[in-house]
mmCIF file of C-alpha atoms in Angstrom:
data_model
loop_
_atom_site.group_PDB
_atom_site.id
_atom_site.type_symbol
_atom_site.label_atom_id
_atom_site.label_comp_id
_atom_site.label_asym_id
_atom_site.label_seq_id
_atom_site.Cartn_x
_atom_site.Cartn_y
_atom_site.Cartn_z
ATOM 1 C CA MET A 1308 -29.297 -3.755 4.928
ATOM 2 C CA TRP A 1309 -26.757 -6.405 5.566
ATOM 3 C CA VAL A 1310 -22.706 -6.274 3.717
ATOM 4 C CA PHE A 1311 -19.419 -8.113 3.954
ATOM 5 C CA LYS A 1312 -17.045 -6.972 5.193
ATOM 6 C CA PRO A 1313 -13.725 -8.442 6.024
ATOM 7 C CA ASP A 1314 -12.819 -9.898 8.380
ATOM 8 C CA LEU A 1315 -9.476 -8.801 10.087
ATOM 9 C CA THR A 1316 -8.372 -11.550 11.548
ATOM 10 C CA LYS A 1317 -8.442 -14.092 8.821
ATOM 11 C CA LEU A 1318 -7.468 -11.765 5.695
ATOM 12 C CA ARG A 1319 -3.404 -12.646 5.763
ATOM 13 C CA PRO A 1320 -0.623 -10.414 3.970
ATOM 14 C CA GLY A 1321 -0.406 -12.025 0.445
ATOM 15 C CA ASP A 1322 -3.881 -12.361 -0.444
ATOM 16 C CA VAL A 1323 -5.064 -10.903 -3.687
ATOM 17 C CA ILE A 1324 -8.514 -9.101 -3.633
ATOM 18 C CA LEU A 1325 -10.480 -9.043 -7.299
ATOM 19 C CA THR A 1326 -13.089 -7.052 -7.138
ATOM 20 C CA ARG A 1327 -15.933 -5.633 -10.336
ATOM 21 C CA ASN A 1328 -17.812 -1.485 -10.215
ATOM 22 C CA ALA A 1329 -21.034 -2.701 -9.576
ATOM 23 C CA GLU A 1330 -22.437 -0.624 -7.109
ATOM 24 C CA ALA A 1331 -21.113 2.239 -8.434
ATOM 25 C CA ILE A 1332 -23.242 5.783 -8.698
ATOM 26 C CA SER A 1333 -21.040 6.785 -12.059
ATOM 27 C CA PHE A 1334 -22.954 4.584 -15.152
ATOM 28 C CA LYS A 1335 -19.349 5.301 -17.152
ATOM 29 C CA GLY A 1336 -18.065 3.620 -13.961
ATOM 30 C CA LYS A 1337 -18.995 -0.296 -13.612
ATOM 31 C CA ARG A 1338 -19.391 0.075 -18.222
ATOM 32 C CA ARG A 1339 -16.011 0.900 -17.449
ATOM 33 C CA SER A 1340 -15.655 -2.183 -15.679
ATOM 34 C CA ASP A 1341 -18.442 -5.357 -17.049
ATOM 35 C CA ILE A 1342 -16.211 -3.914 -20.344
ATOM 36 C CA ILE A 1343 -12.656 -5.071 -18.281
ATOM 37 C CA ALA A 1344 -14.235 -8.588 -17.814
ATOM 38 C CA LYS A 1345 -15.752 -9.005 -20.774
ATOM 39 C CA VAL A 1346 -13.151 -8.465 -22.700
ATOM 40 C CA THR A 1347 -10.897 -10.427 -20.381
ATOM 41 C CA GLY A 1348 -13.221 -13.657 -20.286
ATOM 42 C CA GLY A 1349 -13.302 -12.862 -16.389
ATOM 43 C CA ASN A 1350 -15.625 -11.621 -13.508
ATOM 44 C CA PHE A 1351 -13.472 -9.132 -12.193
ATOM 45 C CA SER A 1352 -11.951 -5.267 -13.363
ATOM 46 C CA HIS A 1353 -9.384 -4.449 -10.488
ATOM 47 C CA ALA A 1354 -6.898 -6.475 -8.250
ATOM 48 C CA LEU A 1355 -5.352 -5.766 -5.188
ATOM 49 C CA ILE A 1356 -2.732 -7.018 -2.291
ATOM 50 C CA CYS A 1357 -2.539 -7.072 0.840
ATOM 51 C CA THR A 1358 0.233 -5.257 2.192
ATOM 52 C CA ALA A 1359 0.405 -5.370 6.006
ATOM 53 C CA LEU A 1360 -2.613 -5.373 8.304
ATOM 54 C CA PRO A 1361 -5.196 -2.989 7.973
ATOM 55 C CA THR A 1362 -3.533 -2.188 4.273
ATOM 56 C CA LEU A 1363 -4.583 -3.196 1.167
ATOM 57 C CA ILE A 1364 -1.649 -1.407 -1.846
ATOM 58 C CA GLU A 1365 -3.017 -1.104 -5.694
ATOM 59 C CA ALA A 1366 -2.130 0.492 -9.411
ATOM 60 C CA LEU A 1367 -5.263 3.581 -9.833
ATOM 61 C CA PRO A 1368 -4.753 6.086 -12.845
ATOM 62 C CA ASP A 1369 -3.415 8.391 -9.571
ATOM 63 C CA GLY A 1370 -1.091 6.455 -9.187
ATOM 64 C CA VAL A 1371 0.075 2.599 -7.074
ATOM 65 C CA SER A 1372 -1.705 4.174 -3.208
ATOM 66 C CA ASN A 1373 -2.858 1.937 -0.371
ATOM 67 C CA ILE A 1374 -6.313 2.224 1.063
ATOM 68 C CA SER A 1375 -7.149 0.829 5.207
ATOM 69 C CA VAL A 1376 -9.480 -2.973 4.260
ATOM 70 C CA GLN A 1377 -10.975 -2.269 8.241
ATOM 71 C CA ASN A 1378 -12.828 1.062 6.472
ATOM 72 C CA CYS A 1379 -14.394 -1.078 3.760
ATOM 73 C CA PHE A 1380 -16.790 -3.726 2.913
ATOM 74 C CA VAL A 1381 -19.459 -4.439 -0.496
ATOM 75 C CA HIS A 1382 -22.157 -4.992 -1.226
ATOM 76 C CA ASP A 1383 -22.305 -8.339 -2.598
ATOM 77 C CA LEU A 1384 -20.228 -11.085 -2.744
ATOM 78 C CA LYS A 1385 -20.123 -11.936 -5.768
ATOM 79 C CA HIS A 1386 -18.246 -8.731 -6.330
ATOM 80 C CA VAL A 1387 -15.010 -9.632 -4.451
ATOM 81 C CA ARG A 1388 -12.861 -13.055 -4.781
ATOM 82 C CA VAL A 1389 -9.931 -13.129 -2.497
ATOM 83 C CA LEU A 1390 -7.920 -15.118 -3.773
ATOM 84 C CA ARG A 1391 -4.730 -17.098 -1.346
ATOM 85 C CA TYR A 1392 -0.936 -18.381 -2.239
ATOM 86 C CA PRO A 1393 -0.349 -21.230 -0.440
ATOM 87 C CA ASN A 1394 3.433 -20.881 -0.396
ATOM 88 C CA GLN A 1395 2.807 -17.980 2.827
ATOM 89 C CA ALA A 1396 5.989 -17.323 3.011
ATOM 90 C CA ILE A 1397 6.484 -16.939 -0.943
ATOM 91 C CA ALA A 1398 3.502 -14.786 0.097
ATOM 92 C CA ARG A 1399 4.459 -12.275 3.303
ATOM 93 C CA ALA A 1400 7.566 -11.945 0.861
ATOM 94 C CA ALA A 1401 4.868 -10.643 -2.299
ATOM 95 C CA ALA A 1402 2.674 -8.018 0.099
ATOM 96 C CA SER A 1403 6.861 -7.291 0.655
ATOM 97 C CA GLU A 1404 7.014 -6.240 -2.626
ATOM 98 C CA ALA A 1405 4.189 -4.404 -3.826
ATOM 99 C CA PHE A 1406 5.412 -1.582 -1.386
ATOM 100 C CA LYS A 1407 8.033 -1.414 -3.003
ATOM 101 C CA PHE A 1408 5.029 0.269 -5.407
ATOM 102 C CA PHE A 1409 4.142 2.486 -3.365
ATOM 103 C CA GLY A 1410 3.657 5.531 -5.389
ATOM 104 C CA LYS A 1411 4.431 4.594 -8.439
ATOM 105 C CA GLU A 1412 2.499 5.999 -11.961
ATOM 106 C CA TYR A 1413 -0.611 4.073 -13.265
ATOM 107 C CA SER A 1414 -0.311 3.244 -16.989
ATOM 108 C CA VAL A 1415 -3.081 3.412 -19.504
ATOM 109 C CA PRO A 1416 -1.551 2.707 -22.562
ATOM 110 C CA ALA A 1417 0.017 -0.572 -21.001
ATOM 111 C CA ALA A 1418 -3.335 -1.262 -18.937
ATOM 112 C CA LEU A 1419 -5.027 -1.445 -21.932
ATOM 113 C CA ARG A 1420 -2.380 -3.496 -24.119
ATOM 114 C CA SER A 1421 -3.126 -6.311 -20.948
ATOM 115 C CA VAL A 1422 -7.023 -6.696 -22.592
ATOM 116 C CA LEU A 1423 -6.298 -6.140 -26.260
ATOM 117 C CA PRO A 1424 -5.360 -10.149 -27.244
ATOM 118 C CA GLY A 1425 -2.460 -10.692 -29.705
ATOM 119 C CA VAL A 1426 -1.908 -6.680 -29.084
ATOM 120 C CA PRO A 1427 1.960 -6.664 -28.116
ATOM 121 C CA ILE A 1428 3.181 -6.128 -24.346
ATOM 122 C CA LEU A 1429 4.340 -2.905 -24.309
ATOM 123 C CA GLU A 1430 8.192 -2.810 -22.362
ATOM 124 C CA SER A 1431 8.949 -0.265 -20.455
ATOM 125 C CA SER A 1432 11.657 0.184 -17.302
ATOM 126 C CA ASP A 1433 10.222 3.279 -16.364
ATOM 127 C CA GLY A 1434 8.051 1.220 -13.417
ATOM 128 C CA LYS A 1435 4.523 2.297 -14.161
ATOM 129 C CA THR A 1436 2.398 -0.363 -13.790
ATOM 130 C CA PHE A 1437 -0.613 -1.282 -13.911
ATOM 131 C CA CYS A 1438 -3.701 -3.449 -10.587
ATOM 132 C CA SER A 1439 -3.197 -7.271 -11.907
ATOM 133 C CA ALA A 1440 0.428 -6.248 -13.711
ATOM 134 C CA LEU A 1441 1.084 -5.430 -10.041
ATOM 135 C CA VAL A 1442 0.629 -8.703 -8.513
ATOM 136 C CA ALA A 1443 2.032 -11.098 -10.919
ATOM 137 C CA ALA A 1444 5.186 -8.092 -11.020
ATOM 138 C CA VAL A 1445 5.132 -9.326 -6.804
ATOM 139 C CA TYR A 1446 4.373 -12.295 -7.171
ATOM 140 C CA ARG A 1447 6.579 -12.821 -9.462
ATOM 141 C CA ALA A 1448 9.715 -11.034 -7.106
ATOM 142 C CA ALA A 1449 8.709 -12.272 -3.987
ATOM 143 C CA GLY A 1450 9.951 -16.135 -6.075
ATOM 144 C CA ALA A 1451 6.531 -17.152 -7.237
ATOM 145 C CA PRO A 1452 7.789 -20.315 -10.029
ATOM 146 C CA GLU A 1453 4.496 -20.356 -10.874
ATOM 147 C CA PHE A 1454 4.763 -15.880 -12.626
ATOM 148 C CA ALA A 1455 8.164 -16.062 -14.590
ATOM 149 C CA SER A 1456 6.929 -17.561 -17.557
ATOM 150 C CA ILE A 1457 3.597 -15.165 -16.826
ATOM 151 C CA HIS A 1458 4.425 -12.154 -17.982
ATOM 152 C CA PRO A 1459 3.607 -9.168 -15.729
ATOM 153 C CA MET A 1460 2.700 -6.787 -18.450
ATOM 154 C CA LYS A 1461 0.260 -8.576 -19.831
ATOM 155 C CA THR A 1462 -1.707 -10.242 -17.633
ATOM 156 C CA THR A 1463 -5.673 -9.292 -15.732
ATOM 157 C CA PRO A 1464 -7.518 -9.575 -13.714
ATOM 158 C CA ALA A 1465 -9.078 -12.952 -15.413
ATOM 159 C CA THR A 1466 -5.245 -14.457 -15.885
ATOM 160 C CA LEU A 1467 -5.711 -14.186 -11.659
ATOM 161 C CA GLU A 1468 -9.175 -15.265 -10.856
ATOM 162 C CA LYS A 1469 -8.703 -18.468 -13.493
ATOM 163 C CA SER A 1470 -5.046 -19.662 -11.871
ATOM 164 C CA GLY A 1471 -4.492 -22.607 -10.310
ATOM 165 C CA HIS A 1472 -2.160 -21.354 -8.447
ATOM 166 C CA PHE A 1473 -4.194 -19.587 -5.827
ATOM 167 C CA ALA A 1474 -6.819 -20.927 -3.016
ATOM 168 C CA ASP A 1475 -10.406 -19.422 -3.189
ATOM 169 C CA VAL A 1476 -10.665 -18.143 0.629
ATOM 170 C CA THR A 1477 -13.873 -15.180 0.069
ATOM 171 C CA SER A 1478 -16.203 -16.910 2.561
ATOM 172 C CA GLU A 1479 -13.243 -17.404 5.311
ATOM 173 C CA VAL A 1480 -12.528 -13.880 4.490
ATOM 174 C CA PHE A 1481 -15.253 -11.876 3.991
ATOM 175 C CA VAL A 1482 -18.576 -11.971 7.173
ATOM 176 C CA SER A 1483 -21.537 -10.971 6.903
ATOM 177 C CA ILE A 1484 -22.790 -7.582 8.998
ATOM 178 C CA LEU A 1485 -25.480 -5.399 9.140
ATOM 179 C CA SER A 1486 -24.757 -1.912 7.417
ATOM 180 C CA PRO A 1487 -23.055 -0.045 9.673
ATOM 181 C CA ASN A 1488 -24.343 4.012 11.115
ATOM 182 C CA ASN A 1489 -21.506 5.365 9.666
ATOM 183 C CA ILE A 1490 -21.370 3.557 6.139
ATOM 184 C CA GLU A 1491 -22.273 7.532 4.090
ATOM 185 C CA GLN A 1492 -17.779 7.222 4.821
ATOM 186 C CA MET A 1493 -16.611 3.598 3.655
ATOM 187 C CA SER A 1494 -15.231 2.056 0.471
ATOM 188 C CA ALA A 1495 -17.093 0.169 -1.313
ATOM 189 C CA LEU A 1496 -14.644 -1.953 -3.071
ATOM 190 C CA ASP A 1497 -17.663 -2.530 -5.264
ATOM 191 C CA GLY A 1498 -18.831 0.725 -6.173
ATOM 192 C CA ASP A 1499 -17.596 3.489 -4.608
ATOM 193 C CA ARG A 1500 -14.895 4.737 -2.788
ATOM 194 C CA ALA A 1501 -15.149 7.060 1.273
ATOM 195 C CA VAL A 1502 -13.130 9.973 0.039
ATOM 196 C CA SER A 1503 -9.897 9.854 2.361
ATOM 197 C CA PRO A 1504 -7.566 12.369 3.766
ATOM 198 C CA MET A 1505 -4.407 10.861 1.223
ATOM 199 C CA ALA A 1506 -6.893 10.582 -1.608
ATOM 200 C CA GLY A 1507 -4.098 12.571 -3.731
ATOM 201 C CA GLN A 1508 -0.550 11.088 -1.094
ATOM 202 C CA SER A 1509 0.356 9.341 -5.102
ATOM 203 C CA LYS A 1510 0.120 12.384 -6.834
ATOM 204 C CA LEU A 1511 1.986 14.566 -4.581
ATOM 205 C CA LEU A 1512 4.593 11.534 -4.809
ATOM 206 C CA ASN A 1513 5.051 11.349 -7.870
ATOM 207 C CA SER A 1514 5.222 14.885 -8.412
ATOM 208 C CA TYR A 1515 8.712 14.619 -6.603
ATOM 209 C CA TYR A 1516 9.577 11.514 -7.893
ATOM 210 C CA ALA A 1517 8.812 13.668 -11.158
ATOM 211 C CA ARG A 1518 11.559 16.532 -9.519
ATOM 212 C CA LEU A 1519 14.588 13.985 -8.384
ATOM 213 C CA SER A 1520 14.536 12.451 -11.689
ATOM 214 C CA VAL A 1521 15.951 14.748 -13.447
ATOM 215 C CA PRO A 1522 19.329 15.059 -11.068
ATOM 216 C CA ILE A 1523 19.069 11.307 -10.882
ATOM 217 C CA GLY A 1524 19.024 10.689 -13.969
ATOM 218 C CA GLU A 1525 21.492 13.461 -14.674
ATOM 219 C CA PHE A 1526 24.458 11.805 -11.698
ATOM 220 C CA PHE A 1527 23.880 7.977 -13.946
ATOM 221 C CA ALA A 1528 24.268 9.848 -17.317
ATOM 222 C CA GLN A 1529 27.504 11.282 -15.815
ATOM 223 C CA TYR A 1530 27.885 8.117 -13.977
ATOM 224 C CA PRO A 1531 27.218 4.890 -16.202
ATOM 225 C CA THR A 1532 29.323 2.642 -14.439
ATOM 226 C CA LEU A 1533 27.428 3.142 -11.488
ATOM 227 C CA THR A 1534 25.930 -0.551 -9.800
ATOM 228 C CA LEU A 1535 23.231 1.108 -7.930
ATOM 229 C CA LYS A 1536 20.134 1.029 -8.799
ATOM 230 C CA LYS A 1537 17.903 3.597 -11.083
ATOM 231 C CA PRO A 1538 15.104 4.500 -8.956
ATOM 232 C CA THR A 1539 11.454 5.216 -9.752
ATOM 233 C CA SER A 1540 10.324 6.191 -7.137
ATOM 234 C CA PHE A 1541 9.676 8.572 -4.716
ATOM 235 C CA PHE A 1542 10.424 6.302 -1.343
ATOM 236 C CA GLU A 1543 13.244 4.701 -4.123
ATOM 237 C CA CYS A 1544 14.672 7.815 -4.173
ATOM 238 C CA LEU A 1545 14.902 7.864 -0.633
ATOM 239 C CA ALA A 1546 16.933 4.837 -0.086
ATOM 240 C CA PHE A 1547 18.985 5.489 -3.368
ATOM 241 C CA ILE A 1548 20.067 8.085 -1.650
ATOM 242 C CA ASN A 1549 21.116 7.114 1.857
ATOM 243 C CA SER A 1550 23.113 4.853 0.084
ATOM 244 C CA ALA A 1551 25.024 7.042 -3.120
ATOM 245 C CA CYS A 1552 25.653 9.878 -0.116
ATOM 246 C CA ILE A 1553 27.143 6.226 2.135
ATOM 247 C CA ALA A 1554 28.994 5.268 -1.122
ATOM 248 C CA ALA A 1555 29.936 8.840 -1.804
ATOM 249 C CA ASN A 1556 31.847 9.911 1.625
ATOM 250 C CA ARG A 1557 33.561 7.137 1.665
ATOM 251 C CA LEU A 1558 36.055 8.261 -2.006
ATOM 252 C CA PRO A 1559 39.391 9.667 -1.321
ATOM 253 C CA ASP A 1560 39.500 13.635 -1.556
ATOM 254 C CA HIS A 1561 39.961 14.261 -4.894
ATOM 255 C CA ALA A 1562 38.820 16.352 -7.572
ATOM 256 C CA GLU A 1563 36.393 13.893 -9.214
ATOM 257 C CA ALA A 1564 35.255 13.110 -6.137
ATOM 258 C CA ASN A 1565 34.418 16.024 -4.701
ATOM 259 C CA LYS A 1566 31.894 16.620 -7.966
ATOM 260 C CA ALA A 1567 29.984 13.232 -7.142
ATOM 261 C CA ARG A 1568 29.952 14.596 -3.875
ATOM 262 C CA ALA A 1569 28.310 17.635 -5.177
ATOM 263 C CA GLN A 1570 25.756 16.611 -7.252
ATOM 264 C CA VAL A 1571 24.670 13.134 -4.341
ATOM 265 C CA LYS A 1572 24.608 16.819 -2.616
ATOM 266 C CA PHE A 1573 22.091 18.793 -4.379
ATOM 267 C CA ILE A 1574 19.793 14.760 -5.334
ATOM 268 C CA ASP A 1575 19.791 14.806 -1.344
ATOM 269 C CA ASP A 1576 18.924 18.190 -0.676
ATOM 270 C CA LEU A 1577 16.075 17.871 -2.822
ATOM 271 C CA ALA A 1578 15.078 15.244 -1.450
ATOM 272 C CA PHE A 1579 14.580 17.214 1.661
ATOM 273 C CA GLU A 1580 13.504 19.863 1.221
ATOM 274 C CA LEU A 1581 10.199 18.262 -0.527
ATOM 275 C CA LEU A 1582 9.689 15.455 2.034
ATOM 276 C CA SER A 1583 9.898 17.643 5.373
ATOM 277 C CA GLU A 1584 7.547 20.977 2.825
ATOM 278 C CA GLY A 1585 4.496 19.634 4.805
ATOM 279 C CA LYS A 1586 2.230 18.707 2.406
ATOM 280 C CA TRP A 1587 2.551 14.492 3.110
ATOM 281 C CA GLN A 1588 2.155 15.959 6.982
ATOM 282 C CA ALA A 1589 -1.127 17.348 6.893
ATOM 283 C CA MET A 1590 -2.396 13.950 4.930
ATOM 284 C CA MET A 1591 -1.013 12.078 7.173
ATOM 285 C CA MET A 1592 -2.552 13.770 10.258
ATOM 286 C CA ALA A 1593 -6.183 13.941 8.537
ATOM 287 C CA ALA A 1594 -5.583 10.395 8.101
ATOM 288 C CA GLN A 1595 -4.503 10.425 11.989
ATOM 289 C CA ALA A 1596 -6.691 12.402 13.186
ATOM 290 C CA ILE A 1597 -9.489 9.928 11.407
ATOM 291 C CA ASP A 1598 -7.697 7.246 12.971
ATOM 292 C CA ASP A 1599 -8.015 9.018 16.902
ATOM 293 C CA SER A 1600 -11.985 9.286 16.887
ATOM 294 C CA SER A 1601 -12.326 5.825 15.591
ATOM 295 C CA MET A 1602 -9.702 5.126 18.686
ATOM 296 C CA GLN A 1603 -11.763 7.906 21.139
ATOM 297 C CA TYR A 1604 -14.601 6.294 20.118
ATOM 298 C CA SER A 1605 -13.424 2.500 20.944
ATOM 299 C CA LEU A 1606 -12.258 3.893 24.509
ATOM 300 C CA ASP A 1607 -15.373 5.354 25.563
ATOM 301 C CA GLU A 1608 -17.768 2.767 24.055
ATOM 302 C CA SER A 1609 -15.831 0.586 26.524
ATOM 303 C CA PHE A 1610 -16.580 1.748 29.412
ATOM 304 C CA LYS A 1611 -20.441 1.201 28.687
ATOM 305 C CA VAL A 1612 -22.290 -1.740 29.970
ATOM 306 C CA ASN A 1613 -23.371 -2.551 26.471
ATOM 307 C CA PRO A 1614 -20.272 -1.288 24.386
ATOM 308 C CA ASP A 1615 -20.423 -0.980 20.659
ATOM 309 C CA VAL A 1616 -17.170 -3.117 19.908
ATOM 310 C CA ASN A 1617 -16.671 -6.454 18.317
ATOM 311 C CA LEU A 1618 -14.153 -8.408 19.327
ATOM 312 C CA ALA A 1619 -13.174 -10.913 16.250
ATOM 313 C CA ASP A 1620 -12.324 -6.589 14.980
ATOM 314 C CA THR A 1621 -10.075 -6.139 18.030
ATOM 315 C CA LEU A 1622 -8.984 -8.267 17.424
ATOM 316 C CA GLY A 1623 -8.300 -8.184 14.264
ATOM 317 C CA MET A 1624 -6.725 -4.746 14.246
ATOM 318 C CA ILE A 1625 -4.257 -5.530 17.388
ATOM 319 C CA LYS A 1626 -2.410 -7.937 15.111
ATOM 320 C CA ALA A 1627 -2.413 -5.338 12.482
ATOM 321 C CA THR A 1628 -0.717 -2.547 14.342
ATOM 322 C CA GLN A 1629 1.614 -4.500 15.538
ATOM 323 C CA ASP A 1630 2.741 -6.717 12.244
ATOM 324 C CA GLN A 1631 2.879 -1.696 10.872
ATOM 325 C CA ILE A 1632 4.888 -1.301 13.653
ATOM 326 C CA ALA A 1633 7.670 -4.553 12.811
ATOM 327 C CA SER A 1634 7.251 -2.997 9.564
ATOM 328 C CA ARG A 1635 7.563 0.150 9.967
ATOM 329 C CA SER A 1636 10.251 -0.484 12.538
ATOM 330 C CA SER A 1637 12.535 -2.840 10.412
ATOM 331 C CA ILE A 1638 14.771 1.170 8.370
ATOM 332 C CA LEU A 1639 14.845 2.103 11.980
ATOM 333 C CA SER A 1640 18.235 0.345 12.721
ATOM 334 C CA ASP A 1641 19.496 1.814 10.004
ATOM 335 C CA PRO A 1642 22.368 4.511 10.144
ATOM 336 C CA VAL A 1643 21.833 7.603 10.437
ATOM 337 C CA GLY A 1644 23.996 11.270 9.486
ATOM 338 C CA GLN A 1645 24.495 10.577 5.729
ATOM 339 C CA SER A 1646 21.673 11.777 4.175
ATOM 340 C CA ARG A 1647 19.715 14.655 5.567
ATOM 341 C CA ALA A 1648 15.894 12.956 3.470
ATOM 342 C CA TRP A 1649 16.913 9.365 4.932
ATOM 343 C CA ASP A 1650 17.470 11.159 8.189
ATOM 344 C CA GLU A 1651 14.267 12.347 8.146
ATOM 345 C CA TRP A 1652 12.690 9.583 6.779
ATOM 346 C CA VAL A 1653 13.743 7.591 10.097
ATOM 347 C CA ARG A 1654 12.492 11.230 12.301
ATOM 348 C CA MET A 1655 8.425 10.766 10.703
ATOM 349 C CA THR A 1656 8.188 6.748 10.715
ATOM 350 C CA HIS A 1657 10.092 7.324 15.133
ATOM 351 C CA GLU A 1658 6.463 9.512 15.009
ATOM 352 C CA ALA A 1659 4.479 7.730 13.774
ATOM 353 C CA VAL A 1660 5.388 4.294 15.420
ATOM 354 C CA SER A 1661 4.700 5.381 17.723
ATOM 355 C CA GLU A 1662 1.450 6.711 17.541
ATOM 356 C CA LEU A 1663 1.081 3.018 16.538
ATOM 357 C CA ASN A 1664 2.145 2.414 19.667
ATOM 358 C CA VAL A 1665 -0.389 4.223 21.194
ATOM 359 C CA ARG A 1666 -3.121 2.978 19.541
ATOM 360 C CA LEU A 1667 -2.176 -0.883 20.142
ATOM 361 C CA ASN A 1668 -2.145 0.264 24.034
ATOM 362 C CA VAL A 1669 -5.344 2.018 23.447
ATOM 363 C CA LEU A 1670 -7.010 -1.005 21.741
ATOM 364 C CA ASN A 1671 -5.557 -3.777 24.272
ATOM 365 C CA GLU A 1672 -7.118 -0.999 27.168
ATOM 366 C CA VAL A 1673 -10.601 -2.598 24.863
ATOM 367 C CA LEU A 1674 -9.959 -5.236 24.963
ATOM 368 C CA GLU A 1675 -8.932 -6.508 28.733
ATOM 369 C CA ARG A 1676 -11.681 -3.796 29.387
ATOM 370 C CA VAL A 1677 -14.595 -5.866 27.164
ATOM 371 C CA PHE A 1678 -13.167 -9.105 27.111
ATOM 372 C CA PRO A 1679 -11.176 -9.497 30.284
ATOM 373 C CA SER A 1680 -10.848 -13.585 29.457
ATOM 374 C CA ALA A 1681 -9.564 -12.234 25.305
ATOM 375 C CA ARG A 1682 -5.482 -13.649 24.876
ATOM 376 C CA ARG A 1683 -4.095 -9.916 25.513
ATOM 377 C CA GLY A 1684 -1.723 -8.833 22.565
ATOM 378 C CA GLY A 1685 1.264 -8.526 22.657
ATOM 379 C CA GLN A 1686 3.101 -4.741 23.365
#
């Protein structure tokens, strides 16, 4: 059987992928997808956006999460559309904005209102979203002029599909391949998703945010003139806490300032407790074990006479890994020593970047051994 797989050397940050659940085992899933496409007058029912390769981010009922495109395929090209914004600076900015949505909750009411004509937009400041609203919101935040007048909460996959602001690069990004031996462990973008060790990450992060939002809300109520932005996700909480700690520690020593510092410390300690309890780390370790197994397979194959190693995939993974290292390293130069939670997050990021550097070294070794004439990826 032949299927279609994204080429990592062709996909770019900011690319929007539209899909429909045409090959799912569940009749209910296919039926829901068909209804969304029909009611909105389009051919698709779901939208994802590429952040830093090989990652796609999407809003699902369990919350906003990500998926590795390396582990994805589609059965039929008619079930997928890849849209590219022509201004790559804006597209990259949109990809960066999408990271801010990670872990946010999904809004079922807003999703339903978006597909029903004549239904008023559901205004909300709680940060909840749905798939196509996320895409519209990040492009608006990135400064795409065409999205300035489009309300994200009234944006559907059909809105994006029919937009004249994107180029269709589906045939460039997706290539036909013989069905891989491990296809049962892969996710069909037009069907059933593989079970991932990170499947519960959005639910877990949403529970962390729910715990933190109470004392943070009380803090904002106590100090209504704060210039700091109120966070709407767990990761926004970490950045807020670090900024709040820095600001509080600079206050003069008097009763009101000491009270503010005590409140900030309580929030910081709670965030540190949640971040360091180990549940999210366990998910990441399980995902890392899968990645390590894949890297070991490629490394073992590279010593064989006829290795099962694809040049395009290897070059794509090298570029994707470099992008991930650059993206995650962006916070490593930030000052530490003010917030326990932020310092723990920086420590975890150092570990993640270290793992990515190991992967990059393995990929470069495989590339040099199997394809010695190919340009070596950067360190």
